[in-house]
Coordinates of C-alpha atoms and ligand atoms in Angstrom, one line a residue:
V11 CA -12.9 278.7 15.6
N12 CA -9.0 278.4 15.8
D13 CA -9.2 278.3 19.5
E14 CA -11.8 275.4 19.3
I15 CA -9.7 273.4 16.9
E16 CA -6.5 274.3 19.0
R17 CA -8.3 272.7 21.9
F18 CA -9.2 269.5 20.0
F19 CA -5.5 269.4 18.7
S20 CA -4.3 269.4 22.3
V21 CA -7.0 267.1 23.8
S22 CA -7.0 264.4 21.0
L23 CA -5.9 260.9 22.2
D24 CA -4.5 260.1 18.7
A25 CA -1.2 261.2 17.5
L26 CA -1.6 264.3 15.4
S27 CA 1.2 265.9 13.4
I28 CA 1.9 268.3 10.5
V29 CA 4.8 267.2 8.5
G30 CA 6.4 268.7 5.5
F31 CA 6.8 267.0 2.2
D32 CA 10.5 266.8 3.0
G33 CA 9.7 264.8 6.1
T34 CA 10.4 267.3 8.7
F35 CA 8.1 267.6 11.6
H36 CA 6.3 271.1 11.8
R37 CA 4.1 270.4 14.8
V38 CA 2.9 267.4 17.0
N39 CA 0.2 267.4 19.7
P40 CA 0.4 265.9 23.2
G41 CA -1.2 262.8 22.0
F42 CA 1.7 262.2 19.7
T43 CA 4.0 262.6 22.7
R44 CA 1.9 260.2 24.8
V45 CA 1.8 257.6 22.1
L46 CA 5.3 257.6 20.7
G47 CA 7.3 259.5 23.7
Y48 CA 8.6 262.3 21.5
T49 CA 8.2 265.9 22.3
S50 CA 8.5 268.7 19.7
E51 CA 12.0 269.2 21.0
D52 CA 12.8 265.6 20.2
L53 CA 11.8 265.8 16.7
R54 CA 13.8 268.8 15.8
G55 CA 15.9 267.7 12.7
V56 CA 14.3 264.3 12.8
R57 CA 12.7 263.2 9.4
S58 CA 9.5 261.2 9.5
Y59 CA 10.9 258.7 7.3
D60 CA 13.6 257.8 9.7
L61 CA 11.0 256.6 12.1
I62 CA 9.2 254.2 10.0
H63 CA 9.8 250.5 10.2
P64 CA 12.1 249.5 7.4
D65 CA 9.6 246.9 6.1
D66 CA 6.8 249.7 5.9
A67 CA 9.0 252.5 4.6
S68 CA 8.6 251.9 0.8
Q69 CA 4.7 251.9 0.9
M70 CA 4.7 255.0 3.1
R71 CA 7.1 256.7 0.7
E72 CA 4.8 255.9 -2.0
R73 CA 1.8 257.3 -0.2
I74 CA 3.7 260.5 0.7
E75 CA 4.7 260.9 -3.0
Q76 CA 1.0 260.4 -3.9
G77 CA 0.4 263.1 -1.2
K78 CA 2.6 265.5 -3.1
S79 CA 0.0 265.5 -6.0
G80 CA -2.9 266.0 -3.6
E81 CA -4.0 262.6 -2.9
A82 CA -5.2 261.9 0.8
F83 CA -4.9 258.4 2.4
H84 CA -6.9 256.6 5.0
S85 CA -6.5 253.8 7.5
V86 CA -2.9 252.7 6.5
D87 CA -1.0 250.5 9.0
V88 CA 2.5 251.6 9.4
R89 CA 5.0 250.7 12.4
I90 CA 6.6 253.8 13.8
R91 CA 9.8 253.7 16.2
A92 CA 8.8 255.1 19.5
K93 CA 11.4 257.0 21.6
S94 CA 11.8 253.9 23.7
G95 CA 13.1 252.1 20.6
E96 CA 10.2 249.7 20.5
Y97 CA 7.9 249.8 17.4
R98 CA 4.3 250.8 17.8
L99 CA 1.7 250.0 14.9
L100 CA -0.3 253.1 14.1
Q101 CA -3.2 253.3 11.8
W102 CA -2.6 256.6 9.8
S103 CA -4.9 258.9 7.7
S104 CA -3.6 262.0 6.2
I105 CA -4.6 265.1 4.0
P106 CA -2.0 267.0 1.9
I107 CA -2.1 270.7 1.3
V108 CA -0.1 271.0 -1.9
E109 CA 0.4 274.7 -2.0
D110 CA 1.9 274.8 1.5
Q111 CA 3.9 271.3 0.8
I112 CA 2.7 269.9 4.2
L113 CA 0.6 266.9 5.3
Y114 CA -1.9 266.7 8.1
A115 CA -1.4 263.2 9.6
V116 CA -3.6 261.4 12.3
G117 CA -2.3 258.2 13.7
R118 CA -4.1 255.9 16.0
D119 CA -2.1 253.3 18.2
V120 CA -3.5 249.9 17.5
T121 CA -0.7 247.9 18.6
E122 CA -2.6 246.2 21.5
E123 CA -5.7 245.8 19.6
R124 CA -4.1 244.0 16.8
K125 CA -2.0 241.9 19.2
A126 CA -5.3 240.9 20.9
R127 CA -6.9 240.1 17.6
A128 CA -3.9 237.8 16.6
D129 CA -3.9 236.2 20.0
L130 CA -7.5 235.7 19.7
M131 CA -7.2 234.1 16.3
T132 CA -4.4 231.9 17.6
A133 CA -6.5 230.7 20.4
K134 CA -9.4 230.1 18.0
E135 CA -7.4 228.0 15.7
G136 CA -6.0 226.2 18.8
A137 CA -9.4 225.5 20.1
E138 CA -10.7 224.3 16.5
A139 CA -7.7 222.0 16.4
A140 CA -8.4 220.7 19.7
S141 CA -12.0 220.2 18.9
R142 CA -11.0 218.3 15.7
A143 CA -8.6 216.2 17.7
K144 CA -11.4 215.4 20.2
S145 CA -13.7 214.2 17.4
E146 CA -11.1 212.0 15.9
F147 CA -10.1 210.6 19.4
L148 CA -13.9 209.9 19.8
A149 CA -14.2 208.1 16.5
N150 CA -11.0 206.2 17.2
M151 CA -11.9 205.3 20.8
S152 CA -15.3 204.2 19.7
H153 CA -13.8 201.8 17.2
E154 CA -11.2 200.6 19.9
I155 CA -14.0 199.9 22.5
R156 CA -16.5 198.4 20.1
T157 CA -14.3 195.7 18.7
P158 CA -13.8 194.0 22.1
M159 CA -17.2 194.7 22.9
N160 CA -18.3 192.9 19.8
A161 CA -16.7 189.9 21.4
V162 CA -18.1 190.4 24.8
L163 CA -21.6 190.7 23.8
G164 CA -21.5 188.2 21.0
M165 CA -19.7 185.6 22.9
S166 CA -22.2 186.0 26.0
D167 CA -25.1 185.8 23.7
L168 CA -23.8 182.8 22.2
M169 CA -22.9 181.3 25.7
L170 CA -26.5 182.1 26.7
D171 CA -27.8 179.9 24.0
T172 CA -25.7 176.7 25.3
D173 CA -26.6 174.4 28.1
L174 CA -25.7 176.1 31.2
D175 CA -26.3 175.4 34.8
R176 CA -28.1 178.0 36.8
V177 CA -25.1 179.8 38.3
Q178 CA -23.4 179.8 34.7
Q179 CA -26.3 181.3 33.4
E180 CA -26.4 183.9 35.9
Y181 CA -22.8 184.8 35.4
A182 CA -23.3 184.9 31.6
S183 CA -26.2 187.1 31.8
A184 CA -24.4 189.5 34.2
I185 CA -21.5 189.7 31.5
N186 CA -24.1 190.3 28.8
S187 CA -26.1 193.1 30.6
A188 CA -22.9 194.8 31.9
G189 CA -21.8 194.8 28.2
S190 CA -25.0 196.3 27.1
A191 CA -24.8 198.9 29.9
L192 CA -21.2 199.8 28.7
L193 CA -22.3 200.2 25.2
E194 CA -25.1 202.5 26.3
I195 CA -22.6 204.8 27.8
L196 CA -20.5 204.8 24.9
N197 CA -23.3 205.5 22.7
D198 CA -24.3 208.5 24.9
I199 CA -20.7 209.9 24.6
L200 CA -20.7 209.4 20.9
D201 CA -24.1 211.0 20.5
L202 CA -23.0 214.1 22.4
S203 CA -19.7 214.4 20.6
K204 CA -21.7 214.1 17.3
I205 CA -24.2 216.8 18.3
E206 CA -21.4 219.0 19.5
A207 CA -19.6 218.6 16.1
G208 CA -22.9 219.4 14.2
K209 CA -22.7 215.8 12.7
M210 CA -25.9 214.5 14.1
E211 CA -28.1 213.5 11.2
L212 CA -31.8 212.8 11.6
E213 CA -33.9 210.3 9.8
N214 CA -36.9 211.3 7.9
A215 CA -38.9 208.2 7.4
P216 CA -42.7 207.2 8.0
F217 CA -43.5 205.2 11.2
Q218 CA -46.5 204.3 13.4
L219 CA -46.5 206.2 16.4
R220 CA -48.7 204.0 18.7
D221 CA -47.0 200.9 17.9
R222 CA -43.7 202.4 18.6
L223 CA -45.0 203.7 22.0
Q224 CA -46.1 200.3 22.7
S225 CA -43.1 198.7 22.3
I226 CA -41.3 201.4 24.6
M227 CA -43.8 200.7 27.3
T228 CA -43.2 196.9 26.8
V229 CA -39.5 197.6 27.6
F230 CA -40.1 199.6 30.7
S231 CA -43.2 197.7 32.1
V232 CA -40.8 195.0 33.5
R233 CA -38.6 197.5 35.4
A234 CA -41.7 199.3 36.9
D235 CA -43.3 196.1 37.9
E236 CA -40.1 195.3 39.7
K237 CA -40.0 198.4 41.5
G238 CA -43.9 198.3 42.2
V239 CA -44.4 201.6 40.4
E240 CA -47.5 201.9 38.0
L241 CA -46.8 202.9 34.5
A242 CA -49.6 204.5 32.4
F243 CA -49.7 206.0 28.9
E244 CA -52.2 207.5 26.8
V245 CA -52.3 209.0 23.1
S246 CA -54.8 211.8 22.7
P247 CA -57.5 210.6 20.0
D248 CA -56.5 213.6 17.8
M249 CA -53.0 212.6 17.4
P250 CA -52.3 211.2 14.0
D251 CA -50.8 207.7 13.9
L252 CA -48.7 207.8 10.7
L253 CA -45.9 210.3 11.2
I254 CA -42.7 211.1 9.3
G255 CA -39.7 211.9 11.3
D256 CA -36.9 210.3 13.2
H257 CA -38.5 207.7 15.5
G258 CA -35.4 206.2 16.6
R259 CA -34.5 209.6 18.1
L260 CA -37.9 210.3 19.4
R261 CA -37.7 206.7 21.1
Q262 CA -34.4 207.7 22.5
V263 CA -35.6 210.9 24.2
I264 CA -38.9 209.2 25.4
M265 CA -36.9 206.4 27.0
N266 CA -34.4 208.6 28.5
L267 CA -37.4 210.4 30.4
L268 CA -39.1 207.2 31.3
G269 CA -35.8 205.7 32.5
N270 CA -35.1 208.8 34.7
A271 CA -38.8 208.8 36.1
I272 CA -38.4 205.1 37.1
K273 CA -35.0 205.5 38.4
F274 CA -35.9 208.5 40.7
T275 CA -39.4 207.1 41.7
E276 CA -39.8 204.7 44.6
S277 CA -43.8 204.4 44.6
G278 CA -46.7 205.8 43.0
Q279 CA -47.2 206.3 39.2
I280 CA -45.5 207.4 36.0
H281 CA -47.9 208.8 33.5
T282 CA -46.9 209.3 30.0
R283 CA -49.2 211.5 27.8
I284 CA -48.9 212.3 24.1
E285 CA -50.9 214.9 22.4
S286 CA -50.9 217.1 19.5
A287 CA -50.1 220.7 20.7
R288 CA -50.7 222.2 17.2
Q289 CA -51.6 220.6 14.0
D290 CA -52.0 221.6 10.3
K291 CA -52.5 219.5 7.1
D292 CA -49.0 218.2 6.8
T293 CA -47.3 218.7 10.2
V294 CA -47.9 218.1 13.9
E295 CA -46.3 219.5 17.0
V296 CA -46.2 216.5 19.2
L297 CA -46.3 217.1 23.0
V298 CA -45.0 214.4 25.2
S299 CA -45.0 214.6 28.9
V300 CA -43.6 212.1 31.5
R301 CA -45.1 212.8 35.0
D302 CA -43.5 210.9 38.1
T303 CA -44.3 210.8 41.8
G304 CA -40.6 210.5 42.7
I305 CA -38.0 212.4 44.7
G306 CA -38.4 215.7 42.5
I307 CA -35.7 218.2 41.8
P308 CA -34.8 221.3 43.7
L309 CA -35.7 224.7 42.0
D310 CA -32.1 226.0 41.9
K311 CA -30.9 222.7 40.0
Q312 CA -33.8 222.5 37.5
E313 CA -31.9 224.3 34.6
R314 CA -28.6 222.8 35.3
I315 CA -29.4 219.2 34.9
F316 CA -29.9 219.8 31.4
E317 CA -26.0 220.6 31.1
A318 CA -23.8 217.7 30.2
F319 CA -22.4 215.6 32.9
T320 CA -24.6 217.4 35.5
Q321 CA -26.7 215.7 38.2
V322 CA -28.6 216.9 41.2
D323 CA -26.5 214.8 43.5
G324 CA -22.9 214.9 42.1
S325 CA -21.2 213.7 45.3
S326 CA -19.1 210.5 45.4
T327 CA -21.7 209.3 47.9
R328 CA -24.6 209.7 45.6
Q329 CA -27.2 207.0 45.6
F330 CA -28.0 207.0 41.8
G331 CA -25.7 205.9 38.9
G332 CA -25.6 207.7 35.8
T333 CA -23.5 209.9 33.5
G334 CA -25.6 212.9 33.5
L335 CA -25.6 212.9 29.6
G336 CA -29.3 211.8 29.1
L337 CA -30.9 215.0 29.5
S338 CA -28.4 217.1 27.7
I339 CA -28.6 214.8 24.7
S340 CA -32.3 214.6 24.9
R341 CA -32.7 218.4 25.0
Q342 CA -30.4 218.9 22.1
L343 CA -32.1 216.2 20.1
V344 CA -35.3 217.9 20.6
D345 CA -33.9 221.2 19.6
L346 CA -32.9 219.4 16.2
M347 CA -36.5 218.3 15.8
H348 CA -37.6 221.9 15.9
G349 CA -39.1 221.6 19.6
S350 CA -38.3 222.4 23.2
M351 CA -37.9 220.6 26.4
G352 CA -38.8 221.8 30.0
L353 CA -39.9 220.6 33.3
E354 CA -41.9 221.3 36.4
S355 CA -40.9 219.9 39.6
T356 CA -41.5 219.9 43.4
E357 CA -38.9 218.3 45.8
G358 CA -40.5 215.3 47.4
V359 CA -43.6 215.3 45.3
G360 CA -42.6 214.5 41.8
S361 CA -41.6 216.0 38.4
R362 CA -43.0 216.5 35.2
F363 CA -40.7 216.6 32.0
Y364 CA -42.2 217.6 28.8
F365 CA -41.0 218.3 25.2
T366 CA -42.3 219.0 21.8
V367 CA -41.1 218.0 18.5
K368 CA -42.4 218.7 14.9
M369 CA -43.2 215.7 12.7
G370 CA -44.7 215.3 9.2
I371 CA -48.0 213.6 8.9
Q372 CA -48.3 210.8 6.4
H373 CA -51.5 210.6 4.6
E374 CA -52.1 207.8 2.3
E375 CA -52.2 204.4 4.0
V376 CA -49.2 202.9 2.5
S377 CA -48.1 200.6 5.1
A378 CA -45.6 199.0 3.0
A379 CA -43.6 202.2 2.9
V380 CA -43.6 202.4 6.6
D381 CA -40.0 202.0 7.8
P382 CA -39.7 198.5 9.1
G383 CA -37.5 199.5 12.1
P384 CA -34.0 200.7 12.8
D385 CA -31.9 200.0 9.9
G386 CA -30.2 197.0 11.3
S387 CA -30.2 198.9 14.6
A388 CA -27.2 200.8 13.2
D389 CA -28.7 203.5 15.1
P390 CA -26.3 203.9 17.9
G391 CA -28.7 206.1 19.8
A392 CA -31.0 203.2 20.6
P393 CA -30.4 202.7 24.3
A394 CA -31.9 199.5 24.7
P395 CA -32.7 197.5 21.5
V396 CA -36.3 196.6 21.0
P397 CA -36.3 193.3 19.3
A398 CA -36.4 194.1 15.5
A399 CA -36.4 190.5 14.3
D400 CA -40.3 190.5 13.6
S401 CA -39.7 193.3 10.9
A402 CA -36.9 191.5 9.0
P403 CA -38.1 190.1 5.6
A404 CA -38.4 186.4 6.4
A405 CA -37.4 185.0 3.0
W406 CA -33.7 185.9 3.4
T407 CA -33.3 184.7 7.0
T408 CA -31.6 181.3 6.3
G409 CA -29.7 179.1 4.0
L410 CA -27.3 181.9 2.5
H411 CA -23.6 181.1 1.4
I412 CA -21.9 184.0 3.1
L413 CA -18.4 185.5 2.6
L414 CA -17.3 187.2 5.9
A415 CA -14.4 189.7 5.6
E416 CA -12.9 190.4 9.1
D417 CA -9.6 190.6 10.3
N418 CA -10.1 190.0 14.0
P419 CA -10.2 186.4 15.0
L420 CA -12.6 187.1 17.8
N421 CA -15.1 188.8 15.6
Q422 CA -14.8 186.1 13.1
M423 CA -15.8 183.6 15.5
V424 CA -18.5 185.6 16.8
A425 CA -20.1 186.5 13.5
T426 CA -19.7 182.9 12.2
S427 CA -21.4 181.4 15.0
L428 CA -24.2 183.8 14.7
L429 CA -24.6 183.3 11.0
K430 CA -24.4 179.5 11.3
K431 CA -27.0 179.4 14.0
D432 CA -29.3 180.9 11.5
G433 CA -28.7 178.3 9.2
H434 CA -26.2 180.1 6.8
T435 CA -22.8 178.7 5.6
V436 CA -19.9 180.8 6.2
E437 CA -16.4 181.3 4.7
V438 CA -14.0 183.9 6.1
A439 CA -11.6 186.2 4.2
D440 CA -9.0 187.8 6.6
D441 CA -9.0 191.2 4.7
G442 CA -10.2 193.2 1.8
Q443 CA -7.8 191.8 -0.7
Q444 CA -8.7 188.1 0.0
A445 CA -12.4 189.1 0.0
L446 CA -11.8 190.5 -3.5
E447 CA -10.1 187.3 -4.7
M448 CA -12.5 184.9 -3.0
S449 CA -15.6 186.7 -4.6
V450 CA -14.3 186.6 -8.1
D451 CA -16.4 183.6 -9.2
G452 CA -19.7 184.6 -7.8
A453 CA -19.8 181.6 -5.2
Y454 CA -21.4 183.7 -2.4
D455 CA -25.0 185.1 -1.8
V456 CA -23.8 187.9 0.2
I457 CA -20.6 189.4 1.6
L458 CA -20.3 190.8 5.2
M459 CA -17.6 193.5 4.9
D460 CA -15.7 194.8 7.9
V461 CA -14.8 198.5 7.2
Q462 CA -11.2 198.6 8.9
M463 CA -9.0 195.8 7.8
P464 CA -5.4 195.5 6.9
R465 CA -4.0 195.4 3.1
L466 CA -7.4 196.6 1.7
D467 CA -10.1 198.3 3.7
G468 CA -13.8 197.3 3.4
V469 CA -14.7 200.3 1.5
S470 CA -12.0 200.2 -1.2
A471 CA -12.8 196.4 -1.6
T472 CA -16.3 197.2 -2.3
V473 CA -15.3 199.8 -4.7
S474 CA -13.2 197.2 -6.5
I475 CA -15.9 194.7 -6.5
R476 CA -18.4 197.0 -7.9
E477 CA -15.8 197.9 -10.6
R478 CA -15.3 194.4 -11.6
E479 CA -19.0 193.9 -11.8
R480 CA -19.5 196.8 -14.1
Q481 CA -17.2 194.9 -16.6
Q482 CA -18.4 191.4 -16.0
G483 CA -22.0 192.0 -14.8
G484 CA -23.8 190.7 -11.5
H485 CA -24.4 192.4 -8.2
I486 CA -23.4 190.7 -5.0
P487 CA -25.0 192.1 -2.0
I488 CA -22.4 193.8 0.2
I489 CA -23.2 194.7 4.0
G490 CA -20.8 196.9 5.6
V491 CA -19.8 196.3 9.2
T492 CA -18.5 199.2 11.2
A493 CA -17.2 200.1 14.6
H494 CA -17.3 203.8 13.4
A495 CA -20.6 205.2 13.8
M496 CA -20.0 208.8 13.0
A497 CA -22.2 210.9 10.6
G498 CA -21.3 210.8 7.1
D499 CA -20.1 207.1 7.3
R500 CA -23.4 205.8 6.0
E501 CA -23.3 207.8 2.9
R502 CA -19.7 206.9 2.4
F503 CA -20.5 203.2 2.6
L504 CA -23.5 203.5 0.3
E505 CA -21.6 205.5 -2.2
A506 CA -18.9 203.0 -2.3
G507 CA -21.5 200.4 -3.4
M508 CA -22.5 198.7 -0.2
D509 CA -26.2 197.7 0.1
A510 CA -26.7 198.1 3.8
Y511 CA -24.7 198.4 7.0
T512 CA -24.7 197.3 10.4
S513 CA -22.8 198.6 13.3
K514 CA -20.5 196.8 15.8
P515 CA -20.9 195.0 18.1
V516 CA -22.8 192.8 15.6
R517 CA -26.0 191.5 17.3
R518 CA -28.1 188.7 15.8
D519 CA -31.2 190.8 15.3
A520 CA -29.4 193.7 13.6
L521 CA -27.5 191.3 11.4
R522 CA -30.8 189.7 10.3
V523 CA -32.4 193.1 9.5
A524 CA -29.3 194.1 7.5
L525 CA -29.4 190.9 5.6
G526 CA -32.9 191.2 4.7
E527 CA -32.3 194.9 3.7
A528 CA -29.3 194.0 1.6
M529 CA -30.9 191.0 -0.2
A530 CA -34.1 193.0 -0.9
K531 CA -32.3 196.0 -2.3
S532 CA -30.0 194.0 -4.6
C533 CA -33.0 192.1 -5.9
K534 CA -34.3 195.3 -7.0
T535 CA -31.2 196.5 -8.6
S536 CA -30.6 193.3 -10.5
N537 CA -34.0 193.2 -12.0
Ligands
ADP616 P1 -28.2 210.5 34.5 O1 -29.7 210.1 34.8 O2 -27.4 209.6 33.6 O3 -27.6 211.1 35.5 P2 -29.6 212.7 33.0 O4 -29.2 213.9 32.2 O5 -30.7 211.9 32.4 O6 -28.4 211.8 33.5 O7 -30.3 213.2 34.5 C1 -29.6 214.2 35.1 C2 -29.9 214.4 36.6 O8 -31.1 215.0 36.5 C3 -30.1 213.3 37.1 O9 -28.9 212.6 37.7 C4 -30.9 213.6 38.3 O10 -30.4 214.0 39.4 C5 -31.8 214.5 37.7 N1 -33.2 214.0 37.3 C6 -33.4 213.7 35.9 N2 -34.8 213.2 35.8 C7 -35.4 213.1 37.1 C8 -36.6 212.8 37.7 N3 -37.5 212.3 37.0 N4 -36.7 212.9 39.0 C9 -35.6 213.4 39.9 N5 -34.4 213.8 39.4 C10 -34.2 213.7 38.1

């Protein structure tokens, strides 16, 4: 038995030592020499205390004192000066034998491991900081881009409503559609960053499936006609019509697949089919497939196209535009809706993209409760706005006296013109402070409140107005107007006391919807 233990002693990778209570070394193993460099010779006359890092000495002394009364210790980190002079971090365990006045001590060198762990922590913190910086950058950038976009889209909208000759009309529409395309890309980038930051929030509201699909098809039929591609769609009869879920995001995914199908198909047919893959009393797994007769996708690229920024043809000479974000966003949205997305495709023959999402089933026929449409199209994921004007409560669409709080002169001009065109009267406050003062005597029907303003921002101004109303009574509807479309903003605005919000660039339809929503809501609160 002794021989066996002897063999373990000599073969151990850890530093094994027998040390007297007085600190002198009685025996060390080859592992000790390998880790710390000292041979038994070197250690003659050396006391173990002398090798301990000064900062660790007092705790080690304490342990050894405890050892003298028979107490063992486990996994205690202590730095030891090696023969080379550098300190190594060893993790020690030890058992004392009180009658013999000695300790059996095992030390494991964890210097590299701890360093790697610390490096990893630093790297992780660095990456987290970078990711936070990225999100902040995106939020700021979206603000910076959306503000001038507001002017580009708004002004060209207005211009298109004036008397233009044919060429001017053409130029103005080009500006308008280029602006819309730019906004779409911006929205994609924002969506992706929101999903990556775990900040994508889904709506859960009732909607009518067949109606929504019809409006999507209407949007695409023009483009399909232009290309001479046939567009067909069918919904299986067992598919319930009243669903609960995020119709805006569902639409976004379908529109992305349809957009791609049209883009990559020169002739033939695009067939969209919607069926119920599984169904119980309250939920349905909606299976959507979009089949095209287009160029198809080579097998080795089929998985990769779901990655962000990836396209089948990524070369600079490629024929088709696009950012490569659509499918990546779509797949992640589908994941968030508890489904999955896949494809079958043969090069030169065509592709079939399909996905499932889980939706709730709305039972009673309460059509009044059905979401009238995107909340003022504040939904930044809407790639091409389907006209929502039909769903705005008509009673509020004209004749209001509106206070517009907005610091940017271009935006003031756009919003004022849009509102005046709808038959409202408008007065402008240049910042939140002025809005607070101007609204003191209750002369306005509603306030349109920009969020970022100098002196007093829109959220603070709203809080102050609501505070004043708590003392003096009344409730003026307030609509937040924001270029920030990050998750959590909506809650922040509503919590501050806003009744609705709409995102920049301000579009006429969205504004109408928001106005309707705010007026309807404040009607309820004041009754
Ligand atoms: P984008 O269309 O903006 O480039 P997507 O993520 O939507 O980005 O698509 C990524 C790539 O997948 C496309 O660039 C294209 O190469 C390929 N792809 C997507 N849909 C189809 C399709 N229906 N037919 C052929 N190729 C497709």
